[in-house]
PDB file of C-alpha atoms and ligand atoms in Angstrom:
ATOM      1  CA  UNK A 205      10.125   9.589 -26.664  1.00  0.00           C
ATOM      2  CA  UNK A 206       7.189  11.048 -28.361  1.00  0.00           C
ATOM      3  CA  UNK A 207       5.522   7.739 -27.333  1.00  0.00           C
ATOM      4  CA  UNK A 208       6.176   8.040 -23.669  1.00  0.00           C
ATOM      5  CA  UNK A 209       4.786  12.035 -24.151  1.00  0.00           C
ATOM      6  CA  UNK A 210       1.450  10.542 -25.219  1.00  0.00           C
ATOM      7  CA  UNK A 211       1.223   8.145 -22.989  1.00  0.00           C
ATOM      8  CA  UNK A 212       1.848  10.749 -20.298  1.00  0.00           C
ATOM      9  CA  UNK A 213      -0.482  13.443 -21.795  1.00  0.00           C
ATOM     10  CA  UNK A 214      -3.364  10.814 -21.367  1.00  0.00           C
ATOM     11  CA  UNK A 215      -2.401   9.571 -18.035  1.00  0.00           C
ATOM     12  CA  UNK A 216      -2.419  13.061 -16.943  1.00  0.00           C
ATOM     13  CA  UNK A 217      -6.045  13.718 -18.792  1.00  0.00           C
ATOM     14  CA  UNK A 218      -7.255  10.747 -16.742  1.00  0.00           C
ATOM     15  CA  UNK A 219      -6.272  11.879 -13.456  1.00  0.00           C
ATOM     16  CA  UNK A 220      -7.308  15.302 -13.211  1.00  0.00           C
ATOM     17  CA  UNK A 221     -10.273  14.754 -11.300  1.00  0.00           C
ATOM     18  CA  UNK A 222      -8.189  12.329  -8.774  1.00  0.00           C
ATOM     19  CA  UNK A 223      -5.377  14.612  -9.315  1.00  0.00           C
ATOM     20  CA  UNK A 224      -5.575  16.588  -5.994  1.00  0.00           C
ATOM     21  CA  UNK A 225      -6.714  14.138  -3.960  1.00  0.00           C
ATOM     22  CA  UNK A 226      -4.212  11.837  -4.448  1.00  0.00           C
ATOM     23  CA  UNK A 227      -0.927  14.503  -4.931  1.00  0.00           C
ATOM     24  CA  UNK A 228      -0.044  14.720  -1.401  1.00  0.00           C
ATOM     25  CA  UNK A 229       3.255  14.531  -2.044  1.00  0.00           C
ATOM     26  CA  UNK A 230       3.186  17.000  -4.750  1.00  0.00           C
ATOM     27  CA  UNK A 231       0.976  19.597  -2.506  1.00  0.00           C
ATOM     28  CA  UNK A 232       4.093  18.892   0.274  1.00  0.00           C
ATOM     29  CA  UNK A 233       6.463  19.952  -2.699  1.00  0.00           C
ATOM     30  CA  UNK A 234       4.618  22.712  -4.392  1.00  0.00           C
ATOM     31  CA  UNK A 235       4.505  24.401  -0.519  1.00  0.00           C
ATOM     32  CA  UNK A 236       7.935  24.163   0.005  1.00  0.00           C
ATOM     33  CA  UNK A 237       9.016  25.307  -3.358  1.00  0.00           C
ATOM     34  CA  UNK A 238       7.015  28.689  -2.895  1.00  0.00           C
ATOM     35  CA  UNK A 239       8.283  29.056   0.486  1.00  0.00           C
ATOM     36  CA  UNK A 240      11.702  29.055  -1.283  1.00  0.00           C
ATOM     37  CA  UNK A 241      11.009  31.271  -3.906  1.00  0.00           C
ATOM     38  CA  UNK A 242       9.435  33.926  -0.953  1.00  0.00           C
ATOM     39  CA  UNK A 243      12.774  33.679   1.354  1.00  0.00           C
ATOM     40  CA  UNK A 244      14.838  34.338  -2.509  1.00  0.00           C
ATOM     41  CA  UNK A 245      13.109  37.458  -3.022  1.00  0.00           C
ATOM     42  CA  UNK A 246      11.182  36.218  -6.512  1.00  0.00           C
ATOM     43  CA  UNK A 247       9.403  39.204  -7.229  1.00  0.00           C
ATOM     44  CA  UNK A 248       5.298  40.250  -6.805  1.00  0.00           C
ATOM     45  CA  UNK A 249       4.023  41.923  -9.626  1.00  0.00           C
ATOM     46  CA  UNK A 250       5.794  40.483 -12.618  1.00  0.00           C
ATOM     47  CA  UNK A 251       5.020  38.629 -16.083  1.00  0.00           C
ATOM     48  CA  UNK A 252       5.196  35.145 -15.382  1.00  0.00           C
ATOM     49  CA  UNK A 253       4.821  31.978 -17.327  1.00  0.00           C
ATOM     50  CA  UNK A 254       4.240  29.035 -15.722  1.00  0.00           C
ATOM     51  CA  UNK A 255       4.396  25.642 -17.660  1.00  0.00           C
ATOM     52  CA  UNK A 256       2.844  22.196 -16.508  1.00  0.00           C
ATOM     53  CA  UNK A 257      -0.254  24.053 -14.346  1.00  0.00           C
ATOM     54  CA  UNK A 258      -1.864  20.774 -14.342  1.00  0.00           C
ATOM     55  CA  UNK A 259      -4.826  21.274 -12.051  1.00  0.00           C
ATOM     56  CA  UNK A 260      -3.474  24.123 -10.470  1.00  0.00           C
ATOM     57  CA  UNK A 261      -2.406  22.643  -6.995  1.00  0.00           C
ATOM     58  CA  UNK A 262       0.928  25.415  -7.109  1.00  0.00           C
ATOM     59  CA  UNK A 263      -0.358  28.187  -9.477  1.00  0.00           C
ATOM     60  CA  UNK A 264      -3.335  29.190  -6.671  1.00  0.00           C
ATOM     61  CA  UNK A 265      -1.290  29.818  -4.147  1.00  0.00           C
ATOM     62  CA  UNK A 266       1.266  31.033  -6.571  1.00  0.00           C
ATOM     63  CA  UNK A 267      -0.604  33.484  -8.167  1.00  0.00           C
ATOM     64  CA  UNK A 268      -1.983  34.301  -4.299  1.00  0.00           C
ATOM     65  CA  UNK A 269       1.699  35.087  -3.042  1.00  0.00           C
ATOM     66  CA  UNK A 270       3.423  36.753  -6.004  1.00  0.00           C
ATOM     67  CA  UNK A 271       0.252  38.704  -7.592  1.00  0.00           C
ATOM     68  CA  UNK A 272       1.873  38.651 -11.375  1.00  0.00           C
ATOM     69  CA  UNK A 273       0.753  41.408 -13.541  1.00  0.00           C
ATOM     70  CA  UNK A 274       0.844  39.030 -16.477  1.00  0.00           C
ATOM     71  CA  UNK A 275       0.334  35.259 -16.104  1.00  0.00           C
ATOM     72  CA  UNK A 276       0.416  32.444 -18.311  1.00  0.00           C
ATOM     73  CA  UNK A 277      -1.219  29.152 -17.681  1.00  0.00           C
ATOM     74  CA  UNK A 278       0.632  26.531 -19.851  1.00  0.00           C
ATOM     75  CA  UNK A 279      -0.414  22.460 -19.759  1.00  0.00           C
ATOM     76  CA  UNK A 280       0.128  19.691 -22.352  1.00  0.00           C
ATOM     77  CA  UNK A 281      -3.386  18.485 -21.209  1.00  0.00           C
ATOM     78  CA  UNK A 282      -5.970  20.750 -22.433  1.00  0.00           C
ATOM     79  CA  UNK A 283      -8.946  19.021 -20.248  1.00  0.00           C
ATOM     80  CA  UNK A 284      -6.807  20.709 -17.251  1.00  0.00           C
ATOM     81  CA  UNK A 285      -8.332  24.282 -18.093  1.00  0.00           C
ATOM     82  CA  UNK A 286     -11.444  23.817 -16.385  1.00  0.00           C
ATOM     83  CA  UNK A 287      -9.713  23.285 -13.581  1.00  0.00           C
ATOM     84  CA  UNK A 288      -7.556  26.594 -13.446  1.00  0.00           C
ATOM     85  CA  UNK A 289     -10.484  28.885 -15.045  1.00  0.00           C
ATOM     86  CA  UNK A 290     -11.153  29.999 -12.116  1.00  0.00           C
ATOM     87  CA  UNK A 291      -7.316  31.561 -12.044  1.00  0.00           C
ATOM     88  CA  UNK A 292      -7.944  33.203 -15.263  1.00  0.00           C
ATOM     89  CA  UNK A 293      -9.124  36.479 -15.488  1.00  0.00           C
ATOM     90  CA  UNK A 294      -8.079  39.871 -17.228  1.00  0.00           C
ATOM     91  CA  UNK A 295      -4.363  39.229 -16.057  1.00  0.00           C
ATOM     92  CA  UNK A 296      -3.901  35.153 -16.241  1.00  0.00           C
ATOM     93  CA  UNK A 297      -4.703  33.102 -19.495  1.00  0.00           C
ATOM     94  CA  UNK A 298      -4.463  29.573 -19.783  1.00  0.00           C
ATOM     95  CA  UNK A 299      -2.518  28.216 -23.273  1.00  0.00           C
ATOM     96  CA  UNK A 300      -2.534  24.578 -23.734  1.00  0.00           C
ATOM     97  CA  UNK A 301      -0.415  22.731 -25.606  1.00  0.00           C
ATOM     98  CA  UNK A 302       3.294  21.394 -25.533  1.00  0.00           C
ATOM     99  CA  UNK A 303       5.096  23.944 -24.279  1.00  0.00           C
ATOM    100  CA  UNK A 304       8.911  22.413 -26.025  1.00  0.00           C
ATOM    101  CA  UNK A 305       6.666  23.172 -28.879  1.00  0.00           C
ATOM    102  CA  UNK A 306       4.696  26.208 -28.532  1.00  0.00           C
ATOM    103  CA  UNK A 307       6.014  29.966 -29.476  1.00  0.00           C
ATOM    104  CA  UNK A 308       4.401  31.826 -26.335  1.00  0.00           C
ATOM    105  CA  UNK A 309       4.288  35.578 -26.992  1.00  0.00           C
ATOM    106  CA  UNK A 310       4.642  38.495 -25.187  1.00  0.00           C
ATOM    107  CA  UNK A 311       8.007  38.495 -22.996  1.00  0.00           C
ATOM    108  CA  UNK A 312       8.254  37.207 -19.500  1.00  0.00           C
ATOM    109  CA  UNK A 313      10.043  38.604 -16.459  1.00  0.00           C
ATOM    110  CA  UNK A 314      10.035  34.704 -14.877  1.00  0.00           C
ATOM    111  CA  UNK A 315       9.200  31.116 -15.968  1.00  0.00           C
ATOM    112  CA  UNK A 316       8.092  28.655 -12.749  1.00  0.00           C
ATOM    113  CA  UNK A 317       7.428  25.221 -13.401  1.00  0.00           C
ATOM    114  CA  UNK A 318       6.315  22.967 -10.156  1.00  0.00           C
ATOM    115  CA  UNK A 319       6.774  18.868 -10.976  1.00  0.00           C
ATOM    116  CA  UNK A 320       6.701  18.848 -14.647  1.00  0.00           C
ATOM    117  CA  UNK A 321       9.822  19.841 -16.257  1.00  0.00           C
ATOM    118  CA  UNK A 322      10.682  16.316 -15.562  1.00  0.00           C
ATOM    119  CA  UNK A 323       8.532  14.948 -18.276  1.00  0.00           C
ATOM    120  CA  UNK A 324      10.469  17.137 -21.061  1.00  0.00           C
ATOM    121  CA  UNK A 325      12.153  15.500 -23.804  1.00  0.00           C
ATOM    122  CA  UNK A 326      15.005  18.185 -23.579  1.00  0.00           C
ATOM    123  CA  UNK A 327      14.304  20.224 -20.273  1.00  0.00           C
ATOM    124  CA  UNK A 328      17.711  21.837 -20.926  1.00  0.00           C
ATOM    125  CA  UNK A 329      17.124  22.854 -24.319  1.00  0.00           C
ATOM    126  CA  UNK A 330      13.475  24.587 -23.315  1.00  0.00           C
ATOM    127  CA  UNK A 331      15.472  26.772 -21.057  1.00  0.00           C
ATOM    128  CA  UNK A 332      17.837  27.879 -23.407  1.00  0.00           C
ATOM    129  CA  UNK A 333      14.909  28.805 -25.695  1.00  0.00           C
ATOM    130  CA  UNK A 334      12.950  30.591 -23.556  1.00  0.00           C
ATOM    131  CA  UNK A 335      15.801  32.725 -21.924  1.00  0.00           C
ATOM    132  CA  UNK A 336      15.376  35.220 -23.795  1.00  0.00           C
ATOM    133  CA  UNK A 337      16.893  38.814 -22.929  1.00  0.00           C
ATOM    134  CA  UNK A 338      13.770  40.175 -20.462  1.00  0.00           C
ATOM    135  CA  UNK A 339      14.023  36.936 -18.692  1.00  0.00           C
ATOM    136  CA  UNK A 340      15.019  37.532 -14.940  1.00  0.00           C
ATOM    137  CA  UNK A 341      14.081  33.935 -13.004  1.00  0.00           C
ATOM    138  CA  UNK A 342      14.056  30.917 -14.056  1.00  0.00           C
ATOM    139  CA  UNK A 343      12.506  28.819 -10.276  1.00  0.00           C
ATOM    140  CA  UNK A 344      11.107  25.029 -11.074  1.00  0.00           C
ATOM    141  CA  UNK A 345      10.974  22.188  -8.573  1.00  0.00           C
ATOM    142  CA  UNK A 346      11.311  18.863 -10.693  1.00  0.00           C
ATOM    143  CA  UNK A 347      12.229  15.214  -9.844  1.00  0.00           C
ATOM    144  CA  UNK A 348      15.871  13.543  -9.721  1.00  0.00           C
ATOM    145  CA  UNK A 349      17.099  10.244  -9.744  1.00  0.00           C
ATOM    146  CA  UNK A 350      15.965   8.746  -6.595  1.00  0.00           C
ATOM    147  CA  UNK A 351      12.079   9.539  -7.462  1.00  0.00           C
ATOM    148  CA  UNK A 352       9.890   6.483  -6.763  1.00  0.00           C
ATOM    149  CA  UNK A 353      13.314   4.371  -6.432  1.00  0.00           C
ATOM    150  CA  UNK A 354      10.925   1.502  -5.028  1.00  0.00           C
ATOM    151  CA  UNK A 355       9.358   0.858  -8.481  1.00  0.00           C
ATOM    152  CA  UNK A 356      12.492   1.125 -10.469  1.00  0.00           C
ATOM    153  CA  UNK A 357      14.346  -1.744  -7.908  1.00  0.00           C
ATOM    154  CA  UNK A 358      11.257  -4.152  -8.091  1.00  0.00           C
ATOM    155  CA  UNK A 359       9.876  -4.109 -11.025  1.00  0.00           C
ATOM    156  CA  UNK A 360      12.991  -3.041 -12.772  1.00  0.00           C
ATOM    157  CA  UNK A 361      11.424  -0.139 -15.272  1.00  0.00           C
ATOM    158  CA  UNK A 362      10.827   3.136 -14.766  1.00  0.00           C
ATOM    159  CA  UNK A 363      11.481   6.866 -16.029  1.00  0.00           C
ATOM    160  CA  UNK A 364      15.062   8.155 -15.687  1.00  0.00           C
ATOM    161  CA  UNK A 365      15.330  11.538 -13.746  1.00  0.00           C
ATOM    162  CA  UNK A 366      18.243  13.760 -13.708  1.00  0.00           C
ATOM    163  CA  UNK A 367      20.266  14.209 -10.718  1.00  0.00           C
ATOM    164  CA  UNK A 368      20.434  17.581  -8.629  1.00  0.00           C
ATOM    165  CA  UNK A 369      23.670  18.317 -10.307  1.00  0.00           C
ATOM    166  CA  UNK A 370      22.275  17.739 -14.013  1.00  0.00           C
ATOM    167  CA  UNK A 371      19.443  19.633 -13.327  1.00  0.00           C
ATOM    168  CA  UNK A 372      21.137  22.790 -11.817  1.00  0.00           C
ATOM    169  CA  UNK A 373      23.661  22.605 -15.354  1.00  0.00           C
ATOM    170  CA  UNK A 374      20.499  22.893 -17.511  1.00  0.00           C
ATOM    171  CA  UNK A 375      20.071  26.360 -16.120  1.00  0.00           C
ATOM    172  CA  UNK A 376      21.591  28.762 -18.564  1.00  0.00           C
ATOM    173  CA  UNK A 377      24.920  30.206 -18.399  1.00  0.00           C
ATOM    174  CA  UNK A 378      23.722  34.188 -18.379  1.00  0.00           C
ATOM    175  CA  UNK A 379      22.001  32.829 -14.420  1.00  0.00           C
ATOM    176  CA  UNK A 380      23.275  32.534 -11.045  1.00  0.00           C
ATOM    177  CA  UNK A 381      21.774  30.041  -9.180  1.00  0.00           C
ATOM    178  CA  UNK A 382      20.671  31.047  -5.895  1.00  0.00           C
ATOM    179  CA  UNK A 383      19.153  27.558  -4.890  1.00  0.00           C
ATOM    180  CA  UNK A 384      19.732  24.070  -5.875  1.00  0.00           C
ATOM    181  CA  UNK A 385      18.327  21.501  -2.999  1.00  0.00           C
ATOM    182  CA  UNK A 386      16.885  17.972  -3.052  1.00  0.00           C
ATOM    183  CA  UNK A 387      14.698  16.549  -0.783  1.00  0.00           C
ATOM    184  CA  UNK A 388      13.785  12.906  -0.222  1.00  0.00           C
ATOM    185  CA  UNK A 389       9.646  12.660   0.749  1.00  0.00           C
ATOM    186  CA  UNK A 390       8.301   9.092   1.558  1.00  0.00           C
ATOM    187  CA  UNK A 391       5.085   8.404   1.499  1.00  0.00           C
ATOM    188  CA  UNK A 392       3.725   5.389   3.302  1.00  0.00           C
ATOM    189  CA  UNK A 393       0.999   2.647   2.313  1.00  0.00           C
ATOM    190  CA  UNK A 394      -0.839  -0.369   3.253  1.00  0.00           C
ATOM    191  CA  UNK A 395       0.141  -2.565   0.320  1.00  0.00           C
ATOM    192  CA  UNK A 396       1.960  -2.127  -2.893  1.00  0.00           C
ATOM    193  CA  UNK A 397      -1.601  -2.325  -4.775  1.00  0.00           C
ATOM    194  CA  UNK A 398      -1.999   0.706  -2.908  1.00  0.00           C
ATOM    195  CA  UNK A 399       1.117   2.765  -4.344  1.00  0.00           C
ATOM    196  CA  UNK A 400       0.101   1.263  -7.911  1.00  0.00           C
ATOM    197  CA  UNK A 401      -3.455   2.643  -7.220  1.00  0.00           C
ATOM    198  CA  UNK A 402      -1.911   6.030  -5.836  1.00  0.00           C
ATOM    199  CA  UNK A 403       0.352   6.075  -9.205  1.00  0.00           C
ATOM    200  CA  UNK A 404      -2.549   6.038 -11.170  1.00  0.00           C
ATOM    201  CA  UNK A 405      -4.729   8.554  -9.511  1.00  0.00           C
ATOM    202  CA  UNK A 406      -1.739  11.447  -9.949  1.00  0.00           C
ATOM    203  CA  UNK A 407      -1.373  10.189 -13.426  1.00  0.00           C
ATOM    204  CA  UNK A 408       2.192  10.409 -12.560  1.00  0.00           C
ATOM    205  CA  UNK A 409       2.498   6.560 -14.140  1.00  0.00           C
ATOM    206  CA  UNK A 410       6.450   6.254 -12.905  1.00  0.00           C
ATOM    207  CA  UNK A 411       5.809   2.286 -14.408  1.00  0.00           C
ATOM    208  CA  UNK A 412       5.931   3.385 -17.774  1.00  0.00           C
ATOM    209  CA  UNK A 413       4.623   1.301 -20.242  1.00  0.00           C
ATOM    210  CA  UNK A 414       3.668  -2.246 -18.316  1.00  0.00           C
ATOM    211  CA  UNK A 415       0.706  -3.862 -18.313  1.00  0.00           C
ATOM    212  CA  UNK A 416       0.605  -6.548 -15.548  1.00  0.00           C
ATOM    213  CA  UNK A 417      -1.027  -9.981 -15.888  1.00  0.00           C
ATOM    214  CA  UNK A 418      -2.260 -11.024 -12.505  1.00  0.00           C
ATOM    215  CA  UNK A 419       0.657 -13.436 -11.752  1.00  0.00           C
ATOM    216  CA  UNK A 420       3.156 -10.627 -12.547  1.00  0.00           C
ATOM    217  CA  UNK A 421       1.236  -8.406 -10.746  1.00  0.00           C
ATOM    218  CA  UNK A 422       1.379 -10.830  -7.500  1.00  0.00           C
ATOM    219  CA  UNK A 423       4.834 -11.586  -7.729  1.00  0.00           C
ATOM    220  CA  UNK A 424       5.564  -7.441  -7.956  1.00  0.00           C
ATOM    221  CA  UNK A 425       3.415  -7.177  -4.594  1.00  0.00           C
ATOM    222  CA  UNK A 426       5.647  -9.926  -3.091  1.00  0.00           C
ATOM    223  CA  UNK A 427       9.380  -8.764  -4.023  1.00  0.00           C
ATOM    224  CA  UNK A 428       7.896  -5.149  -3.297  1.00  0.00           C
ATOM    225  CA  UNK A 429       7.112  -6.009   0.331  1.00  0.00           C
ATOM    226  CA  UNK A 430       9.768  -8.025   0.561  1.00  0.00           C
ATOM    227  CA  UNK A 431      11.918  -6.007   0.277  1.00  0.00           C
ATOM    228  CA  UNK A 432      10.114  -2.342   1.666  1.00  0.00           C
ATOM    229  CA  UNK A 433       7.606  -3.116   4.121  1.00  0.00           C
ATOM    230  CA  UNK A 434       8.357  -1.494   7.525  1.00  0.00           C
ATOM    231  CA  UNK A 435       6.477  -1.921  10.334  1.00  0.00           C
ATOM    232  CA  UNK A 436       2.965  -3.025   8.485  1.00  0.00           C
ATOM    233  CA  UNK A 437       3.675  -0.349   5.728  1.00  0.00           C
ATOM    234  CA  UNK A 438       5.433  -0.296   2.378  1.00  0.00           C
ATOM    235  CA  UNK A 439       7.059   3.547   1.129  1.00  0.00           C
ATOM    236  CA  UNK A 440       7.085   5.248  -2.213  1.00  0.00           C
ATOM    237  CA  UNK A 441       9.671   7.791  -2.415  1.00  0.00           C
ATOM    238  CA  UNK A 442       8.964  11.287  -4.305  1.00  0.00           C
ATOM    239  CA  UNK A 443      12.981  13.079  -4.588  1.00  0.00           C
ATOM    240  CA  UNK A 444      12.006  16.392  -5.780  1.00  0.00           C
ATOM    241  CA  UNK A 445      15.097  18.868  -6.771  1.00  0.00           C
ATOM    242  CA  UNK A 446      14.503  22.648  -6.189  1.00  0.00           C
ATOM    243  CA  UNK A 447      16.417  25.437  -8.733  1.00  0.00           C
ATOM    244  CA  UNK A 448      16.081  29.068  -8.408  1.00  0.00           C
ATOM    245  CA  UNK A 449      18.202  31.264 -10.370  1.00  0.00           C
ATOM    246  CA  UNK A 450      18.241  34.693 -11.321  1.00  0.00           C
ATOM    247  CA  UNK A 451      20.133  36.531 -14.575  1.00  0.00           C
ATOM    248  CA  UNK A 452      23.221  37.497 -13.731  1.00  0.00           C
ATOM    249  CA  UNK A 453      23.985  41.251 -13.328  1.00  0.00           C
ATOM    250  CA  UNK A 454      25.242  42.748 -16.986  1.00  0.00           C
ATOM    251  CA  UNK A 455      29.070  43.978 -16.182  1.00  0.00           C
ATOM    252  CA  UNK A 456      28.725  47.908 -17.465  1.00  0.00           C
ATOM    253  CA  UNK A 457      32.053  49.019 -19.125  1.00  0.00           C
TER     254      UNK A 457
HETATM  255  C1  LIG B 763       2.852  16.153 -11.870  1.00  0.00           C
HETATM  256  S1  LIG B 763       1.867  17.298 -12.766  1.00  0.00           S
HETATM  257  C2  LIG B 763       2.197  18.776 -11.846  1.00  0.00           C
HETATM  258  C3  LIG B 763       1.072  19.756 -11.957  1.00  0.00           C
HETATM  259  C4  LIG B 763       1.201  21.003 -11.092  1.00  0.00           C
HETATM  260  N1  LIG B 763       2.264  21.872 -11.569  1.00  0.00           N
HETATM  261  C5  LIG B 763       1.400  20.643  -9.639  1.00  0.00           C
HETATM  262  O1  LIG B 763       2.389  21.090  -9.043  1.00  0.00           O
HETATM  263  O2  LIG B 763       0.553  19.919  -9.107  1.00  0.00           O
HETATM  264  C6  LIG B 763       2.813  17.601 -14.269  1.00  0.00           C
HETATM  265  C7  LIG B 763       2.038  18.398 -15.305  1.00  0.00           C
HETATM  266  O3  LIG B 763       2.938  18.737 -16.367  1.00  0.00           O
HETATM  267  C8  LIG B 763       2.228  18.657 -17.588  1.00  0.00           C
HETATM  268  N2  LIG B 763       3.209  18.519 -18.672  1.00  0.00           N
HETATM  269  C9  LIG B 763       4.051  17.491 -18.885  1.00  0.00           C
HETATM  270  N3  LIG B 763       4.786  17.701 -19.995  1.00  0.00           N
HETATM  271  C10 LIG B 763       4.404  18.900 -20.491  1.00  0.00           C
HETATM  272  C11 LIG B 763       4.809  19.663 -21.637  1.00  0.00           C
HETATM  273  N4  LIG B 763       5.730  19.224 -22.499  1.00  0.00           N
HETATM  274  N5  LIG B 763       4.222  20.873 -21.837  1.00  0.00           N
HETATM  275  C12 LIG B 763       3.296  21.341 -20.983  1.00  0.00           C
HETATM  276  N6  LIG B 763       2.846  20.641 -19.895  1.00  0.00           N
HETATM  277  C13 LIG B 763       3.406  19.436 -19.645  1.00  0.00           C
HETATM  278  C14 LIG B 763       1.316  17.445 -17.385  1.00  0.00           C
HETATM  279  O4  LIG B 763       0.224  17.432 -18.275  1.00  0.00           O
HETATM  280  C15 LIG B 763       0.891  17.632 -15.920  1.00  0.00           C
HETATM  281  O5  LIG B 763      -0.297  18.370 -15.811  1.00  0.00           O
END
């Protein structure tokens, strides 16, 4: 596991310069997930970590919306914080490192995480940890099982990603949670060189740890528009999985 976290950590270094470019789907998702958080009331003006920043695509208009009067910048990739320096300020620091590892000080009122939590060793255990008793929300979009399902059938590898329900249980005990939807967003391509290519440039690698030879390579292309291509096309599907939850209210005796 602590392989497939290095391997990540550098496909992620690699791709932040082709990172927003290439993240359509994840600029479709990181929209949606703050218009969620807006219609569940998350609150302006609070102290708010946010882990997996990456390049910043959700914390700009994040930090736009919500104003936090504290927020932290967390990424496994410390190359991303020239990207989201222009975030920081007297209010917003960025703190790199692994953040199932790192002791981040002071309090929080909410912890947001947009696409990452996925890449976790334990995502369920990090919650636990870091609901501590100032915590109000816990809101993070992350992927379930059906994310980049085309890769997995053809090729047969792949990461495994909870499902809606799994993720929703990791949220701890002392929260309600106020939203728990999935969403299945297909992005279409010319050729299945073309969703490799797109793979790489999000650093997102959802082939884990193969290294084609040219005939493999071929024969992947084949069986991949064999069995996807539509109409001149061939889909990659992104199945992000949207939690909100807020501490419960303490019972007074
Ligand atoms: C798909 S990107 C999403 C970036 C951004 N939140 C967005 O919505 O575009 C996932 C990010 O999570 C970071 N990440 C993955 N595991 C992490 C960990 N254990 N601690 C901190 N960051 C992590 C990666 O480096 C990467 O930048």
């Amino acid at each position: 596991m602590r392989a497939l976290k290095d391997l990540m950590t550098q496909r992620f270094a690699k791709a932040t310069t082709s990172y927003e470019g290439a993240a359509k789907a994840q600029e479709a998702i990181a929209e949606r997930f703050l218009e969620r958080l807006h219609v569940k009331g998350f609150p302006k003006g609070v102290r708010v970590l946010e882990v997996g920043c990456g390049t910043g695509l959700f914390s700009r208009p994040f930090q736009e919306m919500f104003s936090p009067s504290a927020l932290t910048l967390n990424d496994i990739c410390p190359s991303v914080e020239e990207k989201v320096a222009s975030l920081c300020d007297a209010r917003t620091q960025f703190k790199a490192g692994d953040a199932e590892r790192l002791a981040f000080e002071p309090s929080y009122d909410a912890l947001v995480s947009c696409s990452a939590l996925q890449w976790f060793e334990a995502p369920g255990d990090f919650l636990a940890r870091m609901a501590e008793p100032e915590l109000t929300w816990i809101a993070f979009c992350a992927f379930g099982e059906g994310n980049m399902r085309e890769i997995k059938a053809v090729s047969g590898v792949g990461l495994s990603y909870p499902t809606k329900k799994a993720w929703a249980r990791m949220v701890p005990e002392d929260f309600e949670v106020l939203v728990c939807e999935e969403e299945r967003l297909t992005l279409w391509f010319d050729t299945p060189l073309d969703v490799l290519r797109h793979i790489k440039a999000t650093g997102v690698g959802g082939v884990a740890r193969v290294r084609w030879g040219k005939e493999a390579l071929g024969a992947f292309c084949t069986a991949y528009v064999e069995a996807f291509e539509d109409k001149g096309k061939v889909p990659l599907t992104y199945h992000p999985v949207y939690v909100i939850a807020r501490r419960k209210p303490t019972r007074s005796r």
